[in-house]
Amino acid sequence: MALKISTVGNSTNIKWHSCSVGKLERQELLRQKGCVIWITGLSGSGKSTLACALSRGLHSRGKLTYILDGDNVRHGLNSDLSFRAEDRAENIRRIGEVAKLFADAGLICIASLISPYRKDRSACRAMLPEGDFIEVFMDVPLQVCEARDPKGLYKLARAGKIKGFTGIDDPYEPPLDCEIVLQQKGPECASPCEMAEEVICFLEEKG
Ligand SMILES: Nc1ncnc2c1ncn2[C@@H]1O[C@H](COP(=O)(O)OS(=O)(=O)O)[C@@H](OP(=O)(O)O)[C@H]1O
Ligand SMILES: Nc1ncnc2c1ncn2[C@@H]1O[C@H](COP(=O)(O)OP(=O)(O)O)[C@@H](O)[C@H]1O
């Protein structure tokens, strides 16, 4: 059989090596379906908190998960990236590719990052088989996020000490047709555990 040599981006003369152990066997071993849960929303909307609550809730059900948090990945793999639009796009692309590998490994990968641009989130969705990308929108008003401001970044942004801060002087494009919307309209909002349960119910309904 002719060796299929290909070029992908700047990588030339490469060949995809298939392995005898496939995704289905890994999923059978883990007794779960690999997928990506993509949590998007403003800074301070509760992405990381939900990711942790979701991971804990799934773990208690015997499911293997892994969290890719934007803040955390920017300490290592993506430490070379800024918050310019093109760097945010690259941040999301890389996390999307890693999340795809984790899902192929059979894990439930929970990605939590602002990911402000629809086109970037759509590109990550397109990397995965239909139904394996579950987009969760933290629909929390800017006022609530700014009131929380746990890292004091909104205060710095308002003072002009941080330029291009999402929601202040950088855009956020809310999802138009994501799988799950977690809303907080008033001062009361669901607890992180209640939000995690809503996501888990969705996953169970979808098998
Ligand atoms: N300019 C600017 N805009 C938005 N956020 C900023 C910025 N500078 C630093 N931070 C902190 O970085 C966290 C967002 O990183 P992400 O990788 O999730 O962002 S993105 O998806 O690339 O837009 C985000 O963390 P979270 O608050 O957990 O969302 C911020 O605390
Ligand atoms: N469901 C919730 N109800 C009330 N406060 C929340 C909820 N989820 C997160 N928070 C609080 O909001 C702040 C930001 O949460 P965090 O998870 O860091 O958001 P993000 O990761 O989107 O920046 C924290 O102080 C956190 O305790």
mmCIF file of N, CA, C and O and ligand atoms in Angstrom, residues 41-50 69 71 112 138 148-151 184 189-192 195, ligand 2:
data_model
loop_
_atom_site.group_PDB
_atom_site.id
_atom_site.type_symbol
_atom_site.label_atom_id
_atom_site.label_comp_id
_atom_site.label_asym_id
_atom_site.label_seq_id
_atom_site.Cartn_x
_atom_site.Cartn_y
_atom_site.Cartn_z
ATOM 1 N N GLY A 41 -17.519 32.464 28.516
ATOM 2 C CA GLY A 41 -18.182 33.566 29.238
ATOM 3 C C GLY A 41 -17.182 34.620 29.661
ATOM 4 O O GLY A 41 -15.964 34.417 29.545
ATOM 5 N N LEU A 42 -17.690 35.725 30.151
ATOM 6 C CA LEU A 42 -16.823 36.826 30.584
ATOM 7 C C LEU A 42 -15.919 36.399 31.738
ATOM 8 O O LEU A 42 -16.202 35.413 32.448
ATOM 9 N N SER A 43 -14.865 37.169 31.946
ATOM 10 C CA SER A 43 -14.030 36.964 33.124
ATOM 11 C C SER A 43 -14.908 37.201 34.366
ATOM 12 O O SER A 43 -15.653 38.184 34.409
ATOM 13 N N GLY A 44 -14.860 36.261 35.310
ATOM 14 C CA GLY A 44 -15.667 36.426 36.523
ATOM 15 C C GLY A 44 -17.075 35.881 36.403
ATOM 16 O O GLY A 44 -17.867 35.982 37.344
ATOM 17 N N SER A 45 -17.384 35.242 35.261
ATOM 18 C CA SER A 45 -18.766 34.726 35.081
ATOM 19 C C SER A 45 -18.969 33.391 35.782
ATOM 20 O O SER A 45 -20.093 32.918 35.931
ATOM 21 N N GLY A 46 -17.861 32.735 36.193
ATOM 22 C CA GLY A 46 -18.008 31.473 36.932
ATOM 23 C C GLY A 46 -17.545 30.241 36.164
ATOM 24 O O GLY A 46 -17.858 29.115 36.532
ATOM 25 N N LYS A 47 -16.776 30.455 35.110
ATOM 26 C CA LYS A 47 -16.324 29.327 34.255
ATOM 27 C C LYS A 47 -15.513 28.315 35.051
ATOM 28 O O LYS A 47 -15.776 27.120 35.047
ATOM 29 N N SER A 48 -14.450 28.805 35.742
ATOM 30 C CA SER A 48 -13.556 27.878 36.462
ATOM 31 C C SER A 48 -14.294 27.166 37.592
ATOM 32 O O SER A 48 -14.091 25.974 37.831
ATOM 33 N N THR A 49 -15.167 27.906 38.282
ATOM 34 C CA THR A 49 -15.934 27.320 39.390
ATOM 35 C C THR A 49 -16.840 26.208 38.872
ATOM 36 O O THR A 49 -16.904 25.123 39.449
ATOM 37 N N LEU A 50 -17.508 26.452 37.749
ATOM 38 C CA LEU A 50 -18.372 25.421 37.168
ATOM 39 C C LEU A 50 -17.531 24.226 36.721
ATOM 40 O O LEU A 50 -17.890 23.072 36.980
ATOM 41 N N ASP A 69 -8.118 24.919 31.678
ATOM 42 C CA ASP A 69 -8.567 26.266 32.047
ATOM 43 C C ASP A 69 -7.671 27.288 31.359
ATOM 44 O O ASP A 69 -6.431 27.187 31.444
ATOM 45 N N ASP A 71 -6.737 30.299 31.961
ATOM 46 C CA ASP A 71 -5.723 30.915 32.839
ATOM 47 C C ASP A 71 -4.551 29.961 33.064
ATOM 48 O O ASP A 71 -3.385 30.326 32.966
ATOM 49 N N SER A 112 -12.413 25.533 29.990
ATOM 50 C CA SER A 112 -13.064 26.754 30.499
ATOM 51 C C SER A 112 -12.173 27.944 30.179
ATOM 52 O O SER A 112 -11.063 28.104 30.686
ATOM 53 N N MET A 138 -21.900 30.849 30.009
ATOM 54 C CA MET A 138 -22.155 31.446 31.321
ATOM 55 C C MET A 138 -22.767 32.831 31.058
ATOM 56 O O MET A 138 -22.059 33.807 30.855
ATOM 57 N N ARG A 148 -18.203 41.127 41.146
ATOM 58 C CA ARG A 148 -17.445 40.047 41.781
ATOM 59 C C ARG A 148 -15.946 40.386 41.762
ATOM 60 O O ARG A 148 -15.289 40.432 42.764
ATOM 61 N N ASP A 149 -15.424 40.605 40.565
ATOM 62 C CA ASP A 149 -14.027 41.010 40.318
ATOM 63 C C ASP A 149 -13.038 40.371 41.308
ATOM 64 O O ASP A 149 -12.281 41.084 41.995
ATOM 65 N N PRO A 150 -13.007 39.048 41.398
ATOM 66 C CA PRO A 150 -12.164 38.410 42.434
ATOM 67 C C PRO A 150 -10.664 38.682 42.304
ATOM 68 O O PRO A 150 -9.924 38.600 43.263
ATOM 69 N N LYS A 151 -10.230 39.014 41.055
ATOM 70 C CA LYS A 151 -8.795 39.256 40.860
ATOM 71 C C LYS A 151 -8.477 40.749 40.762
ATOM 72 O O LYS A 151 -7.341 41.144 40.516
ATOM 73 N N GLN A 184 -27.715 34.011 34.851
ATOM 74 C CA GLN A 184 -27.940 34.651 36.139
ATOM 75 C C GLN A 184 -28.449 36.046 35.825
ATOM 76 O O GLN A 184 -27.722 36.854 35.272
ATOM 77 N N CYS A 189 -28.511 33.451 42.082
ATOM 78 C CA CYS A 189 -28.228 32.582 40.925
ATOM 79 C C CYS A 189 -28.035 31.171 41.428
ATOM 80 O O CYS A 189 -27.797 30.930 42.611
ATOM 81 N N ALA A 190 -28.134 30.244 40.511
ATOM 82 C CA ALA A 190 -27.971 28.830 40.906
ATOM 83 C C ALA A 190 -26.569 28.638 41.470
ATOM 84 O O ALA A 190 -25.623 29.347 41.084
ATOM 85 N N SER A 191 -26.430 27.684 42.351
ATOM 86 C CA SER A 191 -25.100 27.405 42.920
ATOM 87 C C SER A 191 -24.260 26.661 41.881
ATOM 88 O O SER A 191 -24.817 26.086 40.933
ATOM 89 N N PRO A 192 -22.944 26.655 42.045
ATOM 90 C CA PRO A 192 -22.108 25.909 41.104
ATOM 91 C C PRO A 192 -22.516 24.438 40.981
ATOM 92 O O PRO A 192 -22.550 23.884 39.884
ATOM 93 N N MET A 195 -25.609 24.182 38.871
ATOM 94 C CA MET A 195 -25.247 24.383 37.459
ATOM 95 C C MET A 195 -24.587 23.109 36.912
ATOM 96 O O MET A 195 -24.888 22.655 35.808
HETATM 97 N N1 LIG B 2 -22.735 30.000 40.720
HETATM 98 C C1 LIG B 2 -22.110 30.980 41.401
HETATM 99 N N2 LIG B 2 -22.785 31.709 42.315
HETATM 100 C C2 LIG B 2 -22.167 32.714 42.983
HETATM 101 N N3 LIG B 2 -20.865 33.061 42.823
HETATM 102 C C3 LIG B 2 -20.159 32.357 41.901
HETATM 103 C C4 LIG B 2 -20.729 31.294 41.150
HETATM 104 N N4 LIG B 2 -19.763 30.784 40.343
HETATM 105 C C5 LIG B 2 -18.650 31.507 40.572
HETATM 106 N N5 LIG B 2 -18.878 32.449 41.519
HETATM 107 C C6 LIG B 2 -17.902 33.435 42.042
HETATM 108 O O1 LIG B 2 -17.603 34.328 40.992
HETATM 109 C C7 LIG B 2 -16.195 34.645 40.996
HETATM 110 C C8 LIG B 2 -15.583 34.261 39.651
HETATM 111 O O2 LIG B 2 -15.656 32.847 39.515
HETATM 112 P P1 LIG B 2 -14.628 32.124 38.516
HETATM 113 O O3 LIG B 2 -15.020 30.692 38.476
HETATM 114 O O4 LIG B 2 -13.235 32.491 38.875
HETATM 115 O O5 LIG B 2 -15.013 32.821 37.140
HETATM 116 P P2 LIG B 2 -14.196 32.799 35.753
HETATM 117 O O6 LIG B 2 -13.433 31.521 35.741
HETATM 118 O O7 LIG B 2 -15.268 32.872 34.706
HETATM 119 O O8 LIG B 2 -13.333 34.017 35.781
HETATM 120 C C9 LIG B 2 -15.587 33.882 42.157
HETATM 121 O O9 LIG B 2 -15.487 34.749 43.260
HETATM 122 C C10 LIG B 2 -16.590 32.784 42.424
HETATM 123 O O10 LIG B 2 -16.593 32.412 43.783
#
